N, CA, C and O atoms as CSV, one atom per row, in Angstrom:
chain,resi,resn,atom,element,x,y,z
A,1,MET,N,N,8.373,6.322,21.941
A,1,MET,CA,C,7.964,5.039,22.109
A,1,MET,C,C,7.666,4.504,22.954
A,1,MET,O,O,8.272,4.632,24.017
A,2,SER,N,N,5.856,3.108,22.717
A,2,SER,CA,C,5.055,3.032,24.099
A,2,SER,C,C,5.889,1.437,23.774
A,2,SER,O,O,6.592,1.419,22.764
A,3,ALA,N,N,5.825,0.433,24.425
A,3,ALA,CA,C,6.114,-1.026,24.192
A,3,ALA,C,C,5.415,-1.754,22.818
A,3,ALA,O,O,5.977,-2.633,22.165
A,4,LEU,N,N,3.743,-1.059,22.452
A,4,LEU,CA,C,3.369,-1.521,21.644
A,4,LEU,C,C,3.579,-1.123,19.992
A,4,LEU,O,O,3.313,-1.648,18.911
A,5,GLN,N,N,4.221,0.126,20.476
A,5,GLN,CA,C,5.115,0.465,19.119
A,5,GLN,C,C,6.113,0.392,18.866
A,5,GLN,O,O,6.735,1.314,18.338
A,6,THR,N,N,6.639,-0.820,19.180
A,6,THR,CA,C,7.942,-1.591,19.502
A,6,THR,C,C,7.630,-3.210,18.696
A,6,THR,O,O,7.946,-4.030,17.835
A,7,LEU,N,N,6.977,-2.920,19.516
A,7,LEU,CA,C,6.394,-4.947,19.441
A,7,LEU,C,C,6.013,-4.851,18.181
A,7,LEU,O,O,6.098,-6.019,17.802
A,8,ALA,N,N,5.467,-3.911,16.842
A,8,ALA,CA,C,4.690,-3.334,16.306
A,8,ALA,C,C,6.005,-3.152,15.137
A,8,ALA,O,O,5.724,-3.710,14.076
A,9,ALA,N,N,7.330,-2.499,15.146
A,9,ALA,CA,C,7.549,-2.145,14.283
A,9,ALA,C,C,8.155,-3.769,14.049
A,9,ALA,O,O,7.988,-4.520,13.087
A,10,SER,N,N,9.015,-4.007,15.485
A,10,SER,CA,C,9.370,-5.341,15.244
A,10,SER,C,C,8.958,-6.441,14.091
A,10,SER,O,O,9.505,-6.775,13.040
A,11,ALA,N,N,7.186,-7.045,15.065
A,11,ALA,CA,C,6.262,-7.471,13.719
A,11,ALA,C,C,7.090,-7.074,12.531
A,11,ALA,O,O,7.998,-7.852,12.237
A,12,THR,N,N,6.890,-5.692,11.591
A,12,THR,CA,C,7.302,-5.550,10.331
A,12,THR,C,C,8.750,-5.499,10.354
A,12,THR,O,O,9.111,-5.500,9.177
A,13,VAL,N,N,9.443,-5.468,10.887
A,13,VAL,CA,C,10.363,-6.407,10.013
A,13,VAL,C,C,11.097,-7.458,10.722
A,13,VAL,O,O,12.291,-7.516,11.012
A,14,ILE,N,N,10.027,-8.369,10.965
A,14,ILE,CA,C,11.120,-9.903,10.875
A,14,ILE,C,C,9.890,-10.211,9.522
A,14,ILE,O,O,10.149,-11.145,8.763
A,15,GLY,N,N,8.287,-9.206,9.228
A,15,GLY,CA,C,7.847,-9.803,7.614
A,15,GLY,C,C,8.616,-9.803,7.297
A,15,GLY,O,O,8.979,-10.842,6.743
A,16,ASN,N,N,9.677,-8.499,7.366
A,16,ASN,CA,C,9.948,-8.441,5.922
A,16,ASN,C,C,11.622,-9.294,5.771
A,16,ASN,O,O,12.345,-9.250,4.776
A,17,LEU,N,N,11.819,-9.801,6.668
A,17,LEU,CA,C,12.892,-10.559,6.805
A,17,LEU,C,C,12.312,-11.845,5.460
A,17,LEU,O,O,12.647,-11.942,4.280
A,18,GLY,N,N,11.411,-12.613,6.233
A,18,GLY,CA,C,10.896,-13.252,5.441
A,18,GLY,C,C,10.988,-13.704,5.049
A,18,GLY,O,O,11.660,-14.735,5.005
A,19,SER,N,N,9.391,-12.482,3.625
A,19,SER,CA,C,10.088,-12.403,2.745
A,19,SER,C,C,11.013,-12.588,1.014
A,19,SER,O,O,10.750,-12.902,-0.147
A,20,ILE,N,N,12.644,-11.979,2.185
A,20,ILE,CA,C,13.325,-11.830,1.852
A,20,ILE,C,C,14.144,-13.171,1.625
A,20,ILE,O,O,14.581,-13.758,0.634
A,21,GLY,N,N,14.153,-13.391,3.026
A,21,GLY,CA,C,14.194,-14.964,2.527
A,21,GLY,C,C,13.199,-15.811,1.881
A,21,GLY,O,O,13.528,-16.100,0.730
A,22,TYR,N,N,12.630,-16.060,2.075
A,22,TYR,CA,C,11.789,-16.188,0.784
A,22,TYR,C,C,12.260,-16.422,-0.926
A,22,TYR,O,O,12.149,-17.329,-1.752
A,23,GLY,N,N,12.979,-14.700,-0.879
A,23,GLY,CA,C,12.442,-15.139,-2.302
A,23,GLY,C,C,14.526,-15.055,-2.619
A,23,GLY,O,O,14.934,-14.935,-3.774
A,24,LEU,N,N,15.248,-15.118,-1.755
A,24,LEU,CA,C,16.824,-15.814,-1.704
A,24,LEU,C,C,15.760,-17.962,-1.419
A,24,LEU,O,O,16.584,-18.721,-1.930
A,25,ALA,N,N,15.304,-18.298,-1.226
A,25,ALA,CA,C,15.648,-19.369,-1.444
A,25,ALA,C,C,15.170,-19.813,-2.338
A,25,ALA,O,O,15.405,-20.998,-2.576
A,26,ALA,N,N,14.207,-18.978,-3.306
A,26,ALA,CA,C,13.297,-19.026,-5.317
A,26,ALA,C,C,14.438,-19.175,-5.566
A,26,ALA,O,O,14.554,-20.017,-6.457
A,27,ILE,N,N,15.672,-18.661,-5.130
A,27,ILE,CA,C,16.452,-19.013,-6.652
A,27,ILE,C,C,17.048,-19.985,-7.167
A,27,ILE,O,O,17.136,-20.246,-8.367
A,28,GLY,N,N,17.646,-20.782,-5.929
A,28,GLY,CA,C,17.488,-22.184,-6.198
A,28,GLY,C,C,16.344,-23.221,-7.036
A,28,GLY,O,O,16.235,-23.630,-8.191
A,29,PRO,N,N,15.719,-23.354,-5.995
A,29,PRO,CA,C,14.321,-23.355,-7.647
A,29,PRO,C,C,14.557,-23.102,-8.857
A,29,PRO,O,O,14.677,-23.984,-9.708
A,30,GLY,N,N,14.638,-22.036,-9.052
A,30,GLY,CA,C,14.375,-21.705,-9.868
A,30,GLY,C,C,15.132,-21.524,-11.581
A,30,GLY,O,O,14.523,-21.361,-12.639
A,31,VAL,N,N,16.521,-21.615,-11.376
A,31,VAL,CA,C,17.680,-22.757,-11.525
A,31,VAL,C,C,17.545,-23.765,-12.174
A,31,VAL,O,O,17.562,-24.048,-13.372
A,32,GLY,N,N,17.377,-24.401,-11.044
A,32,GLY,CA,C,16.400,-25.640,-11.431
A,32,GLY,C,C,15.693,-26.202,-12.281
A,32,GLY,O,O,15.995,-27.210,-12.920
A,33,VAL,N,N,14.762,-25.621,-12.338
A,33,VAL,CA,C,13.776,-25.695,-13.361
A,33,VAL,C,C,14.449,-25.134,-14.685
A,33,VAL,O,O,14.307,-25.946,-15.599
A,34,GLY,N,N,15.064,-24.112,-15.024
A,34,GLY,CA,C,15.546,-23.566,-15.557
A,34,GLY,C,C,16.487,-24.643,-16.726
A,34,GLY,O,O,16.215,-25.024,-17.864
A,35,ILE,N,N,17.727,-24.901,-15.785
A,35,ILE,CA,C,18.482,-26.043,-16.189
A,35,ILE,C,C,17.917,-27.479,-16.652
A,35,ILE,O,O,18.478,-27.890,-17.667
A,36,ILE,N,N,16.717,-28.509,-16.015
A,36,ILE,CA,C,16.279,-29.293,-15.967
A,36,ILE,C,C,15.503,-28.889,-17.883
A,36,ILE,O,O,15.925,-29.564,-18.822
A,37,PHE,N,N,14.609,-27.965,-18.092
A,37,PHE,CA,C,14.098,-27.624,-19.337
A,37,PHE,C,C,15.352,-27.378,-20.544
A,37,PHE,O,O,15.366,-27.657,-21.743
A,38,GLY,N,N,16.681,-26.539,-19.387
A,38,GLY,CA,C,16.833,-26.257,-21.113
A,38,GLY,C,C,17.551,-27.794,-21.226
A,38,GLY,O,O,18.246,-28.004,-22.220
A,39,ASN,N,N,17.419,-28.658,-20.413
A,39,ASN,CA,C,19.476,-29.923,-20.880
A,39,ASN,C,C,17.998,-31.197,-21.663
A,39,ASN,O,O,18.417,-32.221,-22.202
A,40,GLY,N,N,16.285,-30.937,-21.617
A,40,GLY,CA,C,15.989,-31.275,-22.031
A,40,GLY,C,C,16.214,-31.960,-22.847
A,40,GLY,O,O,16.679,-33.074,-23.087
A,41,THR,N,N,15.431,-30.351,-23.687
A,41,THR,CA,C,15.232,-29.775,-24.729
A,41,THR,C,C,16.427,-30.170,-25.491
A,41,THR,O,O,16.424,-30.871,-26.502
A,42,GLN,N,N,17.444,-29.654,-24.910
A,42,GLN,CA,C,18.901,-30.726,-25.649
A,42,GLN,C,C,18.135,-32.370,-26.209
A,42,GLN,O,O,17.626,-32.952,-27.167
A,43,ALA,N,N,18.559,-32.507,-24.702
A,43,ALA,CA,C,17.764,-33.863,-25.293
A,43,ALA,C,C,16.830,-34.292,-26.098
A,43,ALA,O,O,17.071,-34.863,-27.161
A,44,LEU,N,N,15.818,-34.078,-25.704
A,44,LEU,CA,C,15.306,-33.942,-27.039
A,44,LEU,C,C,14.835,-33.411,-28.586
A,44,LEU,O,O,13.770,-33.368,-29.202
A,45,ALA,N,N,16.405,-32.989,-28.882
A,45,ALA,CA,C,17.024,-33.002,-30.444
A,45,ALA,C,C,17.838,-33.239,-30.706
A,45,ALA,O,O,18.261,-32.859,-31.797
A,46,ARG,N,N,19.037,-34.497,-29.368
A,46,ARG,CA,C,19.304,-35.451,-29.969
A,46,ARG,C,C,18.755,-36.899,-29.900
A,46,ARG,O,O,19.378,-37.956,-30.001
A,47,GLN,N,N,17.864,-36.753,-29.768
A,47,GLN,CA,C,17.389,-37.824,-29.744
A,47,GLN,C,C,15.975,-38.521,-29.328
A,47,GLN,O,O,15.623,-39.459,-28.613
A,48,PRO,N,N,15.241,-37.368,-30.324
A,48,PRO,CA,C,13.812,-37.897,-30.514
A,48,PRO,C,C,12.919,-39.246,-30.269
A,48,PRO,O,O,11.762,-39.608,-30.480
A,49,GLU,N,N,14.056,-39.754,-29.735
A,49,GLU,CA,C,12.442,-40.655,-29.614
A,49,GLU,C,C,12.569,-41.646,-28.783
A,49,GLU,O,O,11.961,-42.712,-28.879
A,50,ALA,N,N,13.711,-41.223,-27.546
A,50,ALA,CA,C,13.708,-40.643,-26.141
A,50,ALA,C,C,12.217,-40.364,-25.884
A,50,ALA,O,O,11.778,-40.876,-24.854
A,51,ALA,N,N,11.427,-39.706,-26.568
A,51,ALA,CA,C,10.782,-38.087,-26.539
A,51,ALA,C,C,10.507,-39.038,-24.835
A,51,ALA,O,O,11.555,-39.308,-24.248
A,52,GLY,N,N,9.892,-39.245,-24.513
A,52,GLY,CA,C,8.601,-40.117,-23.792
A,52,GLY,C,C,8.797,-39.970,-22.072
A,52,GLY,O,O,8.130,-39.397,-21.211
A,53,LEU,N,N,10.642,-41.163,-22.017
A,53,LEU,CA,C,11.653,-41.128,-21.466
A,53,LEU,C,C,11.695,-40.116,-20.173
A,53,LEU,O,O,11.264,-40.084,-19.021
A,54,ILE,N,N,12.769,-39.006,-21.403
A,54,ILE,CA,C,12.548,-37.444,-21.479
A,54,ILE,C,C,11.781,-36.576,-20.750
A,54,ILE,O,O,12.183,-35.707,-19.977
A,55,ARG,N,N,10.312,-36.946,-21.127
A,55,ARG,CA,C,9.725,-36.048,-20.541
A,55,ARG,C,C,9.787,-36.397,-19.484
A,55,ARG,O,O,9.879,-35.460,-18.691
A,56,ALA,N,N,9.777,-37.990,-18.768
A,56,ALA,CA,C,9.093,-38.484,-17.643
A,56,ALA,C,C,10.058,-37.480,-16.549
A,56,ALA,O,O,9.759,-36.648,-15.692
A,57,ASN,N,N,11.403,-38.055,-17.090
A,57,ASN,CA,C,12.103,-37.024,-16.385
A,57,ASN,C,C,12.034,-35.666,-15.987
A,57,ASN,O,O,11.964,-35.577,-14.761
A,58,GLN,N,N,12.027,-34.392,-16.675
A,58,GLN,CA,C,12.067,-34.024,-16.442
A,58,GLN,C,C,10.482,-33.454,-15.364
A,58,GLN,O,O,10.489,-32.453,-14.648
A,59,ILE,N,N,9.459,-34.262,-15.515
A,59,ILE,CA,C,7.944,-33.946,-14.503
A,59,ILE,C,C,8.799,-34.257,-13.501
A,59,ILE,O,O,9.565,-33.453,-12.970
A,60,LEU,N,N,8.715,-35.131,-13.292
A,60,LEU,CA,C,10.235,-35.526,-12.172
A,60,LEU,C,C,10.915,-34.750,-11.076
A,60,LEU,O,O,10.982,-34.532,-9.867
A,61,GLY,N,N,11.433,-34.440,-12.425
A,61,GLY,CA,C,12.826,-33.155,-11.735
A,61,GLY,C,C,12.575,-31.606,-11.236
A,61,GLY,O,O,13.186,-30.891,-10.443
A,62,PHE,N,N,10.949,-31.325,-12.371
A,62,PHE,CA,C,10.236,-30.038,-12.135
A,62,PHE,C,C,9.386,-30.204,-10.880
A,62,PHE,O,O,8.715,-29.177,-10.781
A,63,ALA,N,N,9.190,-30.807,-10.156
A,63,ALA,CA,C,8.398,-31.437,-8.658
A,63,ALA,C,C,9.249,-31.758,-7.293
A,63,ALA,O,O,9.169,-32.045,-6.098
A,64,PHE,N,N,10.052,-31.511,-8.299
A,64,PHE,CA,C,11.185,-31.585,-6.726
A,64,PHE,C,C,11.810,-30.780,-6.639
A,64,PHE,O,O,12.523,-30.663,-5.642
A,65,CYS,N,N,11.821,-29.615,-7.927
A,65,CYS,CA,C,12.488,-28.397,-7.684
A,65,CYS,C,C,11.862,-27.683,-7.313
A,65,CYS,O,O,12.474,-26.645,-7.060
A,66,GLU,N,N,10.366,-27.628,-7.011
A,66,GLU,CA,C,8.697,-26.877,-6.466
A,66,GLU,C,C,8.788,-28.087,-5.551
A,66,GLU,O,O,8.773,-27.592,-4.424
A,67,ALA,N,N,8.825,-28.636,-5.499
A,67,ALA,CA,C,9.531,-28.819,-3.038
A,67,ALA,C,C,9.403,-28.345,-3.004
A,67,ALA,O,O,8.419,-27.806,-2.498
A,68,LEU,N,N,10.837,-27.702,-3.856
A,68,LEU,CA,C,12.152,-27.602,-2.664
A,68,LEU,C,C,11.483,-26.001,-2.779
A,68,LEU,O,O,11.346,-26.113,-1.561
A,69,ALA,N,N,11.249,-25.409,-2.912
A,69,ALA,CA,C,10.295,-23.953,-3.726
A,69,ALA,C,C,9.254,-23.764,-2.350
A,69,ALA,O,O,9.254,-22.798,-1.587
A,70,LEU,N,N,8.340,-25.028,-2.274
A,70,LEU,CA,C,7.176,-24.703,-1.383
A,70,LEU,C,C,7.789,-25.356,0.286
A,70,LEU,O,O,7.000,-25.373,1.231
A,71,ILE,N,N,9.287,-25.871,0.465
A,71,ILE,CA,C,9.645,-25.743,1.339
A,71,ILE,C,C,10.581,-24.213,2.009
A,71,ILE,O,O,10.648,-23.392,2.924
A,72,GLY,N,N,10.972,-24.521,1.135
A,72,GLY,CA,C,11.156,-22.757,1.681
A,72,GLY,C,C,9.980,-21.506,1.764
A,72,GLY,O,O,10.268,-20.439,2.306
A,73,LEU,N,N,8.793,-21.724,1.241
A,73,LEU,CA,C,7.782,-20.688,1.496
A,73,LEU,C,C,7.350,-20.694,2.978
A,73,LEU,O,O,6.757,-19.799,3.581
A,74,VAL,N,N,7.869,-22.163,3.546
A,74,VAL,CA,C,6.953,-22.626,4.595
A,74,VAL,C,C,7.452,-22.263,5.502
A,74,VAL,O,O,6.791,-21.733,6.394
A,75,MET,N,N,9.413,-22.494,5.638
A,75,MET,CA,C,9.440,-22.512,6.629
A,75,MET,C,C,10.475,-21.242,7.622
A,75,MET,O,O,11.535,-21.250,8.248
A,76,PRO,N,N,9.120,-20.008,7.191
A,76,PRO,CA,C,9.435,-19.182,7.988
A,76,PRO,C,C,8.351,-18.778,8.625
A,76,PRO,O,O,8.265,-17.788,9.353
A,77,PHE,N,N,7.416,-19.632,8.323
A,77,PHE,CA,C,6.165,-20.118,9.754
A,77,PHE,C,C,6.550,-21.189,10.643
A,77,PHE,O,O,6.317,-21.389,11.836
A,78,VAL,N,N,7.106,-21.737,9.893
A,78,VAL,CA,C,8.389,-22.951,10.843
A,78,VAL,C,C,8.507,-22.657,11.931
A,78,VAL,O,O,7.926,-23.235,12.849
A,79,TYR,N,N,9.463,-21.473,12.098
A,79,TYR,CA,C,11.068,-21.274,12.533
A,79,TYR,C,C,10.479,-20.018,12.324
A,79,TYR,O,O,10.637,-19.566,11.190
A,80,PRO,N,N,9.577,-19.050,13.448
A,80,PRO,CA,C,9.877,-18.091,13.645
A,80,PRO,C,C,10.533,-17.719,14.184
A,80,PRO,O,O,10.930,-18.315,15.185
A,81,THR,N,N,11.187,-16.073,13.677
A,81,THR,CA,C,12.499,-15.513,14.522
A,81,THR,C,C,12.415,-14.517,16.034
A,81,THR,O,O,13.270,-13.890,16.659
A,82,HIS,N,N,11.047,-14.727,16.213
A,82,HIS,CA,C,11.126,-13.669,17.613
A,82,HIS,C,C,10.346,-14.870,17.969
A,82,HIS,O,O,9.879,-14.990,19.102
């Protein structure tokens, strides 16, 4: 195996590890979004008069969770493993 083939194989493995890392990093925000909207639905069922405040807090929490997912997407590119 030549040095170029070894380098290409190494790049493939590193790319696959980055994909696995992002998949694992996306679990946390996915769970967080589910908790936010599940509890928001319960809160709206219990106090429908507070719908505006509850919805605003849901949107804020959703934005923070999605920011974590985007950070997880960018980190493999910021800190390469090779």
